[in-house]
Amino acid sequence: FFKEAVRELGAWIGTNGNTLVYGGSKSGLMGELAESVLQAGGKVIGVEPQFFIDAGFVYDEITELITTKDIAFPGGTGTLEEITEVMSKVSLKHLDAPCILYNLNGYYDSLKQLLEHMIEMDLSSREKQEGIYFAENLEKIQKCLAK
């Protein structure tokens, strides 16, 4: 299910002339996403640390590769850290872009509940969380981007 949904998203990104910027790996769901963007005629920019390139993880067919000395690798707690950094920037209005979490099969439901709990406890507000979206499918992602 995840692979199919990721490939659908990638086809939409590529078909609509958008560019995917991601960690640069050829493996996992992100590799599937990059491949589907490329197959749909889109551009893919990878941002990857040198040690991953040296280890052979880079996706050679991507449009552009930006090499860094250090970066958080996507997955698990690293992904959570990256998400919360973007949510914080959106909340502080330091980033003029939406933070869209692809909530496949309810994967991010508990994070959504935590954000609601923050509002209930007066530690956050709807206004501060404006621009943070949870989308269950490609159609909802498209609606978030159209706002």
Short mmCIF file of N, CA, C and O in Angstrom, two decimals:
data_model
loop_
_atom_site.label_atom_id
_atom_site.label_comp_id
_atom_site.label_asym_id
_atom_site.label_seq_id
_atom_site.Cartn_x
_atom_site.Cartn_y
_atom_site.Cartn_z
N PHE A 1 0.82 -1.20 0.00
CA PHE A 1 0.00 0.00 0.00
C PHE A 1 0.86 1.26 0.00
O PHE A 1 0.62 2.18 -0.76
N PHE A 2 1.89 1.31 0.86
CA PHE A 2 2.74 2.50 0.93
C PHE A 2 3.44 2.75 -0.41
O PHE A 2 3.49 3.88 -0.89
N LYS A 3 3.98 1.69 -0.99
CA LYS A 3 4.71 1.82 -2.25
C LYS A 3 3.80 2.38 -3.34
O LYS A 3 4.20 3.28 -4.09
N GLU A 4 2.59 1.88 -3.44
CA GLU A 4 1.65 2.35 -4.46
C GLU A 4 1.31 3.82 -4.26
O GLU A 4 1.30 4.61 -5.20
N ALA A 5 1.07 4.21 -3.02
CA ALA A 5 0.72 5.60 -2.72
C ALA A 5 1.90 6.54 -3.00
O ALA A 5 1.72 7.63 -3.54
N VAL A 6 3.10 6.11 -2.65
CA VAL A 6 4.30 6.91 -2.89
C VAL A 6 4.53 7.09 -4.39
O VAL A 6 4.85 8.18 -4.86
N ARG A 7 4.34 6.03 -5.15
CA ARG A 7 4.53 6.12 -6.60
C ARG A 7 3.47 7.02 -7.23
O ARG A 7 3.74 7.74 -8.19
N GLU A 8 2.25 7.00 -6.71
CA GLU A 8 1.20 7.89 -7.21
C GLU A 8 1.58 9.34 -6.95
O GLU A 8 1.43 10.21 -7.81
N LEU A 9 2.09 9.61 -5.74
CA LEU A 9 2.53 10.96 -5.41
C LEU A 9 3.67 11.39 -6.33
O LEU A 9 3.67 12.51 -6.86
N GLY A 10 4.63 10.52 -6.55
CA GLY A 10 5.76 10.84 -7.43
C GLY A 10 5.32 11.12 -8.85
O GLY A 10 5.82 12.07 -9.49
N ALA A 11 4.39 10.34 -9.36
CA ALA A 11 3.87 10.58 -10.72
C ALA A 11 3.20 11.94 -10.79
O ALA A 11 3.38 12.69 -11.77
N TRP A 12 2.47 12.31 -9.75
CA TRP A 12 1.81 13.61 -9.73
C TRP A 12 2.84 14.74 -9.68
O TRP A 12 2.73 15.72 -10.40
N ILE A 13 3.88 14.59 -8.85
CA ILE A 13 4.93 15.61 -8.76
C ILE A 13 5.57 15.81 -10.12
O ILE A 13 5.71 16.94 -10.60
N GLY A 14 5.96 14.72 -10.76
CA GLY A 14 6.64 14.81 -12.06
C GLY A 14 5.76 15.32 -13.17
O GLY A 14 6.16 16.17 -13.97
N THR A 15 4.53 14.86 -13.23
CA THR A 15 3.60 15.25 -14.28
C THR A 15 3.26 16.74 -14.21
O THR A 15 3.03 17.38 -15.22
N ASN A 16 3.25 17.28 -12.99
CA ASN A 16 2.88 18.68 -12.81
C ASN A 16 4.08 19.63 -12.85
O ASN A 16 3.95 20.80 -12.51
N GLY A 17 5.24 19.14 -13.27
CA GLY A 17 6.40 19.98 -13.44
C GLY A 17 7.05 20.43 -12.15
O GLY A 17 7.79 21.41 -12.14
N ASN A 18 6.79 19.73 -11.06
CA ASN A 18 7.40 20.08 -9.78
C ASN A 18 8.74 19.37 -9.63
O ASN A 18 9.07 18.46 -10.39
N THR A 19 9.50 19.77 -8.65
CA THR A 19 10.80 19.17 -8.36
C THR A 19 10.76 18.55 -6.97
O THR A 19 10.30 19.17 -6.02
N LEU A 20 11.24 17.32 -6.86
CA LEU A 20 11.37 16.64 -5.58
C LEU A 20 12.76 16.93 -5.02
O LEU A 20 13.76 16.75 -5.72
N VAL A 21 12.83 17.39 -3.77
CA VAL A 21 14.09 17.52 -3.06
C VAL A 21 14.03 16.54 -1.90
O VAL A 21 13.10 16.59 -1.10
N TYR A 22 15.00 15.63 -1.84
CA TYR A 22 14.96 14.57 -0.82
C TYR A 22 16.37 14.14 -0.49
O TYR A 22 17.34 14.71 -0.98
N GLY A 23 16.50 13.11 0.33
CA GLY A 23 17.79 12.66 0.83
C GLY A 23 18.73 12.01 -0.15
O GLY A 23 19.87 11.74 0.18
N GLY A 24 18.30 11.73 -1.37
CA GLY A 24 19.19 11.23 -2.41
C GLY A 24 19.37 9.73 -2.49
O GLY A 24 20.08 9.25 -3.37
N SER A 25 18.75 8.97 -1.63
CA SER A 25 18.94 7.52 -1.61
C SER A 25 18.13 6.83 -2.70
O SER A 25 17.08 7.30 -3.10
N LYS A 26 18.65 5.70 -3.15
CA LYS A 26 17.92 4.90 -4.14
C LYS A 26 17.10 3.80 -3.46
O LYS A 26 16.40 3.05 -4.13
N SER A 27 17.17 3.71 -2.14
CA SER A 27 16.48 2.62 -1.44
C SER A 27 15.20 3.09 -0.78
O SER A 27 14.95 4.28 -0.62
N GLY A 28 14.38 2.13 -0.38
CA GLY A 28 13.18 2.40 0.39
C GLY A 28 12.12 3.19 -0.36
O GLY A 28 12.14 3.31 -1.59
N LEU A 29 11.18 3.71 0.41
CA LEU A 29 10.07 4.46 -0.18
C LEU A 29 10.54 5.75 -0.85
O LEU A 29 9.98 6.16 -1.87
N MET A 30 11.57 6.37 -0.30
CA MET A 30 12.06 7.60 -0.92
C MET A 30 12.70 7.31 -2.28
O MET A 30 12.58 8.10 -3.21
N GLY A 31 13.35 6.17 -2.42
CA GLY A 31 13.88 5.77 -3.72
C GLY A 31 12.76 5.53 -4.71
O GLY A 31 12.85 5.91 -5.89
N GLU A 32 11.69 4.91 -4.24
CA GLU A 32 10.50 4.70 -5.09
C GLU A 32 9.90 6.04 -5.52
O GLU A 32 9.51 6.21 -6.67
N LEU A 33 9.83 6.97 -4.58
CA LEU A 33 9.29 8.29 -4.88
C LEU A 33 10.14 8.97 -5.95
O LEU A 33 9.61 9.48 -6.95
N ALA A 34 11.45 8.98 -5.76
CA ALA A 34 12.34 9.62 -6.73
C ALA A 34 12.20 8.99 -8.11
O ALA A 34 12.09 9.70 -9.12
N GLU A 35 12.20 7.68 -8.16
CA GLU A 35 12.08 6.98 -9.44
C GLU A 35 10.78 7.34 -10.15
O GLU A 35 10.77 7.60 -11.35
N SER A 36 9.69 7.40 -9.42
CA SER A 36 8.40 7.70 -10.05
C SER A 36 8.33 9.15 -10.52
O SER A 36 7.71 9.44 -11.54
N VAL A 37 8.98 10.07 -9.82
CA VAL A 37 9.05 11.46 -10.28
C VAL A 37 9.81 11.53 -11.60
O VAL A 37 9.36 12.15 -12.56
N LEU A 38 10.95 10.87 -11.65
CA LEU A 38 11.76 10.86 -12.87
C LEU A 38 11.01 10.22 -14.04
O LEU A 38 11.03 10.74 -15.16
N GLN A 39 10.33 9.11 -13.78
CA GLN A 39 9.58 8.43 -14.84
C GLN A 39 8.44 9.29 -15.38
O GLN A 39 8.05 9.13 -16.53
N ALA A 40 7.95 10.21 -14.55
CA ALA A 40 6.87 11.10 -14.98
C ALA A 40 7.41 12.40 -15.59
O ALA A 40 6.65 13.31 -15.90
N GLY A 41 8.73 12.49 -15.76
CA GLY A 41 9.32 13.65 -16.41
C GLY A 41 9.69 14.78 -15.47
O GLY A 41 10.03 15.87 -15.91
N GLY A 42 9.64 14.54 -14.16
CA GLY A 42 9.99 15.59 -13.20
C GLY A 42 11.47 15.61 -12.87
O GLY A 42 12.23 14.74 -13.29
N LYS A 43 11.86 16.62 -12.12
CA LYS A 43 13.25 16.76 -11.68
C LYS A 43 13.36 16.28 -10.24
O LYS A 43 12.44 16.45 -9.44
N VAL A 44 14.53 15.71 -9.92
CA VAL A 44 14.79 15.20 -8.58
C VAL A 44 16.16 15.70 -8.13
O VAL A 44 17.16 15.49 -8.81
N ILE A 45 16.16 16.38 -6.98
CA ILE A 45 17.41 16.87 -6.39
C ILE A 45 17.64 16.09 -5.10
O ILE A 45 16.79 16.06 -4.22
N GLY A 46 18.80 15.47 -5.01
CA GLY A 46 19.17 14.74 -3.81
C GLY A 46 20.14 15.54 -2.97
O GLY A 46 21.04 16.18 -3.51
N VAL A 47 19.95 15.52 -1.67
CA VAL A 47 20.87 16.16 -0.72
C VAL A 47 21.37 15.04 0.18
O VAL A 47 20.61 14.49 0.97
N GLU A 48 22.65 14.70 0.03
CA GLU A 48 23.14 13.51 0.71
C GLU A 48 24.56 13.73 1.23
O GLU A 48 25.38 14.34 0.54
N PRO A 49 24.83 13.22 2.43
CA PRO A 49 26.20 13.36 2.96
C PRO A 49 27.18 12.48 2.19
O PRO A 49 26.81 11.43 1.65
N GLN A 50 28.43 12.91 2.17
CA GLN A 50 29.47 12.21 1.42
C GLN A 50 29.61 10.75 1.84
O GLN A 50 29.79 9.88 0.99
N PHE A 51 29.46 10.46 3.14
CA PHE A 51 29.67 9.07 3.57
C PHE A 51 28.60 8.13 3.01
O PHE A 51 28.86 6.95 2.80
N PHE A 52 27.37 8.63 2.71
CA PHE A 52 26.37 7.79 2.07
C PHE A 52 26.70 7.58 0.60
O PHE A 52 26.46 6.51 0.05
N ILE A 53 27.25 8.59 -0.02
CA ILE A 53 27.67 8.47 -1.42
C ILE A 53 28.78 7.44 -1.51
O ILE A 53 28.75 6.55 -2.38
N ASP A 54 29.76 7.54 -0.61
CA ASP A 54 30.87 6.60 -0.59
C ASP A 54 30.40 5.17 -0.36
O ASP A 54 30.98 4.22 -0.88
N ALA A 55 29.31 5.02 0.40
CA ALA A 55 28.77 3.68 0.69
C ALA A 55 27.88 3.15 -0.43
O ALA A 55 27.40 2.03 -0.37
N GLY A 56 27.65 3.95 -1.48
CA GLY A 56 26.88 3.50 -2.63
C GLY A 56 25.38 3.63 -2.50
O GLY A 56 24.64 2.94 -3.21
N PHE A 57 24.89 4.52 -1.65
CA PHE A 57 23.46 4.67 -1.46
C PHE A 57 22.80 5.67 -2.42
O PHE A 57 21.60 5.75 -2.49
N VAL A 58 23.61 6.45 -3.12
CA VAL A 58 23.06 7.52 -3.96
C VAL A 58 22.32 6.93 -5.17
O VAL A 58 22.68 5.89 -5.70
N TYR A 59 21.28 7.63 -5.58
CA TYR A 59 20.49 7.26 -6.76
C TYR A 59 21.12 7.99 -7.94
O TYR A 59 20.96 9.20 -8.10
N ASP A 60 21.85 7.28 -8.76
CA ASP A 60 22.65 7.89 -9.83
C ASP A 60 21.83 8.62 -10.90
O ASP A 60 22.35 9.50 -11.56
N GLU A 61 20.58 8.25 -11.08
CA GLU A 61 19.78 8.83 -12.16
C GLU A 61 19.12 10.16 -11.80
O GLU A 61 18.45 10.75 -12.64
N ILE A 62 19.28 10.65 -10.57
CA ILE A 62 18.60 11.89 -10.20
C ILE A 62 19.16 13.06 -10.99
O ILE A 62 20.26 13.00 -11.54
N THR A 63 18.38 14.13 -11.06
CA THR A 63 18.72 15.30 -11.85
C THR A 63 19.94 16.03 -11.31
O THR A 63 20.80 16.47 -12.07
N GLU A 64 20.01 16.17 -10.01
CA GLU A 64 21.11 16.91 -9.37
C GLU A 64 21.39 16.31 -8.01
O GLU A 64 20.47 15.89 -7.31
N LEU A 65 22.66 16.29 -7.62
CA LEU A 65 23.05 15.80 -6.30
C LEU A 65 23.82 16.89 -5.59
O LEU A 65 24.81 17.41 -6.10
N ILE A 66 23.37 17.24 -4.41
CA ILE A 66 24.08 18.19 -3.56
C ILE A 66 24.72 17.39 -2.44
O ILE A 66 24.03 16.68 -1.70
N THR A 67 26.03 17.48 -2.34
CA THR A 67 26.77 16.72 -1.34
C THR A 67 26.98 17.58 -0.10
O THR A 67 27.38 18.73 -0.20
N THR A 68 26.68 16.99 1.05
CA THR A 68 26.86 17.70 2.32
C THR A 68 27.83 16.92 3.19
O THR A 68 28.09 15.74 2.95
N LYS A 69 28.32 17.57 4.22
CA LYS A 69 29.20 16.88 5.17
C LYS A 69 28.38 16.09 6.17
O LYS A 69 28.80 15.08 6.68
N ASP A 70 27.18 16.58 6.51
CA ASP A 70 26.38 15.93 7.52
C ASP A 70 24.91 16.26 7.28
O ASP A 70 24.58 17.37 6.89
N ILE A 71 24.04 15.31 7.50
CA ILE A 71 22.59 15.51 7.36
C ILE A 71 21.88 14.43 8.13
O ILE A 71 22.42 13.33 8.30
N ALA A 72 20.68 14.73 8.62
CA ALA A 72 19.88 13.71 9.30
C ALA A 72 19.34 12.75 8.27
O ALA A 72 18.74 13.16 7.29
N PHE A 73 19.55 11.47 8.46
CA PHE A 73 19.07 10.46 7.53
C PHE A 73 17.60 10.20 7.81
O PHE A 73 17.20 10.05 8.95
N PRO A 74 16.76 10.17 6.75
CA PRO A 74 15.32 9.96 6.96
C PRO A 74 15.02 8.60 7.58
O PRO A 74 15.69 7.62 7.27
N GLY A 75 14.03 8.57 8.45
CA GLY A 75 13.58 7.33 9.04
C GLY A 75 13.53 7.40 10.55
O GLY A 75 14.41 7.97 11.18
N GLY A 76 12.51 6.87 11.10
CA GLY A 76 12.38 6.78 12.55
C GLY A 76 12.46 8.11 13.26
O GLY A 76 11.84 9.09 12.86
N THR A 77 13.25 8.16 14.31
CA THR A 77 13.34 9.38 15.11
C THR A 77 13.99 10.52 14.35
O THR A 77 13.71 11.69 14.63
N GLY A 78 14.86 10.22 13.40
CA GLY A 78 15.46 11.26 12.57
C GLY A 78 14.41 11.99 11.76
O GLY A 78 14.43 13.22 11.64
N THR A 79 13.48 11.24 11.20
CA THR A 79 12.38 11.85 10.46
C THR A 79 11.52 12.71 11.36
O THR A 79 11.12 13.82 11.00
N LEU A 80 11.24 12.22 12.57
CA LEU A 80 10.45 12.99 13.52
C LEU A 80 11.13 14.31 13.85
O LEU A 80 10.49 15.36 13.92
N GLU A 81 12.44 14.27 14.03
CA GLU A 81 13.19 15.49 14.32
C GLU A 81 13.06 16.48 13.16
O GLU A 81 12.84 17.68 13.37
N GLU A 82 13.17 16.00 11.93
CA GLU A 82 13.05 16.87 10.76
C GLU A 82 11.65 17.46 10.66
O GLU A 82 11.47 18.64 10.35
N ILE A 83 10.65 16.64 10.91
CA ILE A 83 9.25 17.10 10.85
C ILE A 83 9.01 18.20 11.88
O ILE A 83 8.42 19.23 11.57
N THR A 84 9.46 17.97 13.10
CA THR A 84 9.20 18.96 14.15
C THR A 84 9.95 20.27 13.88
O THR A 84 9.44 21.35 14.21
N GLU A 85 11.10 20.19 13.25
CA GLU A 85 11.81 21.41 12.89
C GLU A 85 11.01 22.23 11.88
O GLU A 85 10.85 23.44 12.02
N VAL A 86 10.45 21.56 10.88
CA VAL A 86 9.64 22.26 9.88
C VAL A 86 8.35 22.79 10.52
O VAL A 86 7.96 23.93 10.27
N MET A 87 7.71 21.99 11.38
CA MET A 87 6.49 22.46 12.06
C MET A 87 6.79 23.71 12.88
O MET A 87 5.99 24.66 12.90
N SER A 88 7.92 23.74 13.55
CA SER A 88 8.30 24.89 14.36
C SER A 88 8.49 26.13 13.47
O SER A 88 8.00 27.22 13.81
N LYS A 89 9.16 25.97 12.35
CA LYS A 89 9.37 27.10 11.44
C LYS A 89 8.05 27.61 10.88
O LYS A 89 7.85 28.82 10.72
N VAL A 90 7.14 26.70 10.56
CA VAL A 90 5.81 27.10 10.06
C VAL A 90 5.06 27.85 11.16
O VAL A 90 4.46 28.89 10.92
N SER A 91 5.09 27.32 12.39
CA SER A 91 4.39 27.94 13.52
C SER A 91 4.90 29.34 13.81
O SER A 91 4.13 30.24 14.16
N LEU A 92 6.20 29.54 13.68
CA LEU A 92 6.81 30.85 13.95
C LEU A 92 6.76 31.78 12.74
O LEU A 92 7.27 32.89 12.80
N LYS A 93 6.16 31.29 11.64
CA LYS A 93 6.06 32.05 10.39
C LYS A 93 7.44 32.36 9.81
O LYS A 93 7.63 33.36 9.13
N HIS A 94 8.41 31.48 10.08
CA HIS A 94 9.75 31.60 9.51
C HIS A 94 9.86 30.85 8.19
O HIS A 94 10.89 30.90 7.54
N LEU A 95 8.81 30.14 7.84
CA LEU A 95 8.78 29.37 6.60
C LEU A 95 7.43 29.60 5.95
O LEU A 95 6.39 29.34 6.55
N ASP A 96 7.46 30.13 4.75
CA ASP A 96 6.22 30.42 4.02
C ASP A 96 5.89 29.26 3.09
O ASP A 96 5.91 29.39 1.88
N ALA A 97 5.64 28.12 3.69
CA ALA A 97 5.29 26.91 2.95
C ALA A 97 4.54 26.00 3.91
O ALA A 97 4.74 26.07 5.11
N PRO A 98 3.64 25.17 3.39
CA PRO A 98 2.92 24.26 4.28
C PRO A 98 3.80 23.11 4.74
O PRO A 98 4.76 22.73 4.06
N CYS A 99 3.48 22.57 5.90
CA CYS A 99 4.09 21.34 6.39
C CYS A 99 3.01 20.28 6.23
O CYS A 99 2.03 20.26 6.97
N ILE A 100 3.18 19.40 5.24
CA ILE A 100 2.16 18.39 4.95
C ILE A 100 2.71 17.02 5.32
O ILE A 100 3.74 16.60 4.80
N LEU A 101 2.02 16.36 6.23
CA LEU A 101 2.40 15.01 6.62
C LEU A 101 1.51 14.03 5.86
O LEU A 101 0.29 14.10 5.95
N TYR A 102 2.14 13.16 5.11
CA TYR A 102 1.41 12.16 4.34
C TYR A 102 1.00 11.06 5.32
O TYR A 102 1.78 10.18 5.66
N ASN A 103 -0.23 11.11 5.77
CA ASN A 103 -0.73 10.27 6.85
C ASN A 103 -1.32 8.95 6.33
O ASN A 103 -2.48 8.62 6.60
N LEU A 104 -0.52 8.19 5.64
CA LEU A 104 -0.96 6.92 5.08
C LEU A 104 -1.34 5.94 6.17
O LEU A 104 -0.60 5.75 7.13
N ASN A 105 -2.50 5.35 6.03
CA ASN A 105 -3.00 4.36 7.00
C ASN A 105 -2.97 4.88 8.44
O ASN A 105 -2.79 4.11 9.37
N GLY A 106 -3.12 6.20 8.60
CA GLY A 106 -3.17 6.78 9.93
C GLY A 106 -1.83 6.79 10.65
O GLY A 106 -1.78 6.93 11.87
N TYR A 107 -0.74 6.67 9.91
CA TYR A 107 0.59 6.58 10.52
C TYR A 107 0.87 7.73 11.48
O TYR A 107 1.47 7.54 12.53
N TYR A 108 0.44 8.95 11.13
CA TYR A 108 0.72 10.12 11.95
C TYR A 108 -0.45 10.54 12.84
O TYR A 108 -0.46 11.64 13.38
N ASP A 109 -1.43 9.66 13.03
CA ASP A 109 -2.57 10.00 13.89
C ASP A 109 -2.15 10.39 15.30
O ASP A 109 -2.70 11.33 15.88
N SER A 110 -1.19 9.70 15.86
CA SER A 110 -0.77 10.02 17.24
C SER A 110 -0.09 11.39 17.30
O SER A 110 -0.25 12.11 18.29
N LEU A 111 0.63 11.77 16.28
CA LEU A 111 1.24 13.09 16.24
C LEU A 111 0.16 14.16 16.11
O LEU A 111 0.22 15.20 16.78
N LYS A 112 -0.84 13.89 15.30
CA LYS A 112 -1.98 14.80 15.16
C LYS A 112 -2.68 14.98 16.50
O LYS A 112 -3.03 16.10 16.90
N GLN A 113 -2.87 13.89 17.22
CA GLN A 113 -3.50 13.94 18.55
C GLN A 113 -2.65 14.74 19.53
O GLN A 113 -3.18 15.50 20.36
N LEU A 114 -1.35 14.59 19.45
CA LEU A 114 -0.46 15.35 20.33
C LEU A 114 -0.57 16.85 20.06
O LEU A 114 -0.64 17.65 20.99
N LEU A 115 -0.64 17.24 18.80
CA LEU A 115 -0.81 18.66 18.46
C LEU A 115 -2.13 19.19 18.99
O LEU A 115 -2.20 20.31 19.50
N GLU A 116 -3.19 18.39 18.89
CA GLU A 116 -4.49 18.78 19.44
C GLU A 116 -4.40 18.93 20.97
O GLU A 116 -4.97 19.86 21.54
N HIS A 117 -3.70 18.00 21.60
CA HIS A 117 -3.52 18.04 23.05
C HIS A 117 -2.78 19.32 23.47
O HIS A 117 -3.10 19.93 24.50
N MET A 118 -1.79 19.73 22.70
CA MET A 118 -1.06 20.96 22.98
C MET A 118 -2.01 22.17 22.98
O MET A 118 -1.88 23.05 23.82
N ILE A 119 -2.96 22.18 22.05
CA ILE A 119 -3.94 23.25 21.99
C ILE A 119 -4.85 23.20 23.22
O ILE A 119 -5.10 24.22 23.86
N GLU A 120 -5.33 22.00 23.55
CA GLU A 120 -6.20 21.82 24.72
C GLU A 120 -5.52 22.27 26.01
O GLU A 120 -6.17 22.78 26.92
N MET A 121 -4.23 22.10 26.10
CA MET A 121 -3.48 22.46 27.31
C MET A 121 -2.98 23.91 27.26
O MET A 121 -2.21 24.33 28.11
N ASP A 122 -3.40 24.66 26.25
CA ASP A 122 -2.98 26.05 26.05
C ASP A 122 -1.47 26.22 25.88
O ASP A 122 -0.90 27.24 26.25
N LEU A 123 -0.83 25.22 25.29
CA LEU A 123 0.59 25.30 25.00
C LEU A 123 0.84 25.60 23.53
O LEU A 123 1.98 25.83 23.10
N SER A 124 -0.24 25.60 22.76
CA SER A 124 -0.19 25.94 21.34
C SER A 124 -1.57 26.50 20.99
O SER A 124 -2.44 26.63 21.85
N SER A 125 -1.76 26.84 19.73
CA SER A 125 -3.05 27.37 19.29
C SER A 125 -3.29 26.97 17.84
O SER A 125 -2.37 26.58 17.13
N ARG A 126 -4.55 27.09 17.43
CA ARG A 126 -4.87 26.81 16.02
C ARG A 126 -4.07 27.73 15.11
O ARG A 126 -3.60 27.33 14.06
N GLU A 127 -3.95 29.00 15.52
CA GLU A 127 -3.20 29.97 14.72
C GLU A 127 -1.74 29.54 14.56
O GLU A 127 -1.20 29.60 13.46
N LYS A 128 -1.12 29.09 15.65
CA LYS A 128 0.28 28.65 15.56
C LYS A 128 0.42 27.40 14.70
O LYS A 128 1.45 27.19 14.06
N GLN A 129 -0.62 26.57 14.67
CA GLN A 129 -0.54 25.33 13.90
C GLN A 129 -1.09 25.48 12.48
O GLN A 129 -1.15 24.51 11.73
N GLU A 130 -1.46 26.72 12.15
CA GLU A 130 -1.93 26.99 10.78
C GLU A 130 -0.79 26.67 9.81
O GLU A 130 0.34 27.08 10.02
N GLY A 131 -1.08 25.92 8.79
CA GLY A 131 -0.05 25.54 7.83
C GLY A 131 0.50 24.15 8.06
O GLY A 131 1.35 23.68 7.30
N ILE A 132 0.06 23.47 9.13
CA ILE A 132 0.45 22.08 9.38
C ILE A 132 -0.74 21.21 9.00
O ILE A 132 -1.83 21.37 9.56
N TYR A 133 -0.54 20.32 8.05
CA TYR A 133 -1.64 19.52 7.51
C TYR A 133 -1.31 18.03 7.59
O TYR A 133 -0.17 17.63 7.44
N PHE A 134 -2.34 17.25 7.76
CA PHE A 134 -2.25 15.80 7.71
C PHE A 134 -3.12 15.35 6.54
O PHE A 134 -4.33 15.59 6.55
N ALA A 135 -2.52 14.74 5.54
CA ALA A 135 -3.24 14.35 4.34
C ALA A 135 -3.18 12.84 4.18
O ALA A 135 -2.10 12.24 4.21
N GLU A 136 -4.35 12.23 4.01
CA GLU A 136 -4.43 10.77 3.91
C GLU A 136 -4.20 10.24 2.50
O GLU A 136 -3.99 9.05 2.32
N ASN A 137 -4.26 11.13 1.51
CA ASN A 137 -4.09 10.67 0.13
C ASN A 137 -3.60 11.82 -0.74
O ASN A 137 -3.53 12.97 -0.29
N LEU A 138 -3.30 11.52 -1.98
CA LEU A 138 -2.78 12.51 -2.91
C LEU A 138 -3.75 13.66 -3.13
O LEU A 138 -3.36 14.83 -3.17
N GLU A 139 -5.03 13.36 -3.23
CA GLU A 139 -6.04 14.41 -3.43
C GLU A 139 -6.00 15.45 -2.31
O GLU A 139 -6.06 16.65 -2.55
N LYS A 140 -5.84 14.98 -1.08
CA LYS A 140 -5.79 15.92 0.05
C LYS A 140 -4.47 16.70 0.06
O LYS A 140 -4.45 17.86 0.47
N ILE A 141 -3.38 16.09 -0.39
CA ILE A 141 -2.12 16.81 -0.52
C ILE A 141 -2.30 17.95 -1.52
O ILE A 141 -1.88 19.09 -1.28
N GLN A 142 -2.93 17.64 -2.65
CA GLN A 142 -3.17 18.67 -3.67
C GLN A 142 -4.01 19.81 -3.13
O GLN A 142 -3.73 20.98 -3.41
N LYS A 143 -5.01 19.51 -2.32
CA LYS A 143 -5.86 20.55 -1.72
C LYS A 143 -5.04 21.42 -0.76
O LYS A 143 -5.23 22.63 -0.71
N CYS A 144 -4.16 20.80 0.01
CA CYS A 144 -3.31 21.57 0.93
C CYS A 144 -2.42 22.53 0.15
O CYS A 144 -2.21 23.67 0.58
N LEU A 145 -1.89 22.09 -0.96
CA LEU A 145 -0.98 22.93 -1.75
C LEU A 145 -1.73 24.04 -2.48
O LEU A 145 -1.15 25.07 -2.81
N ALA A 146 -3.02 23.85 -2.69
CA ALA A 146 -3.82 24.86 -3.39
C ALA A 146 -4.27 25.99 -2.47
O ALA A 146 -4.79 27.00 -2.93
N LYS A 147 -4.09 25.84 -1.17
CA LYS A 147 -4.54 26.85 -0.20
C LYS A 147 -3.68 28.09 -0.27
O LYS A 147 -2.56 28.10 -0.58
#
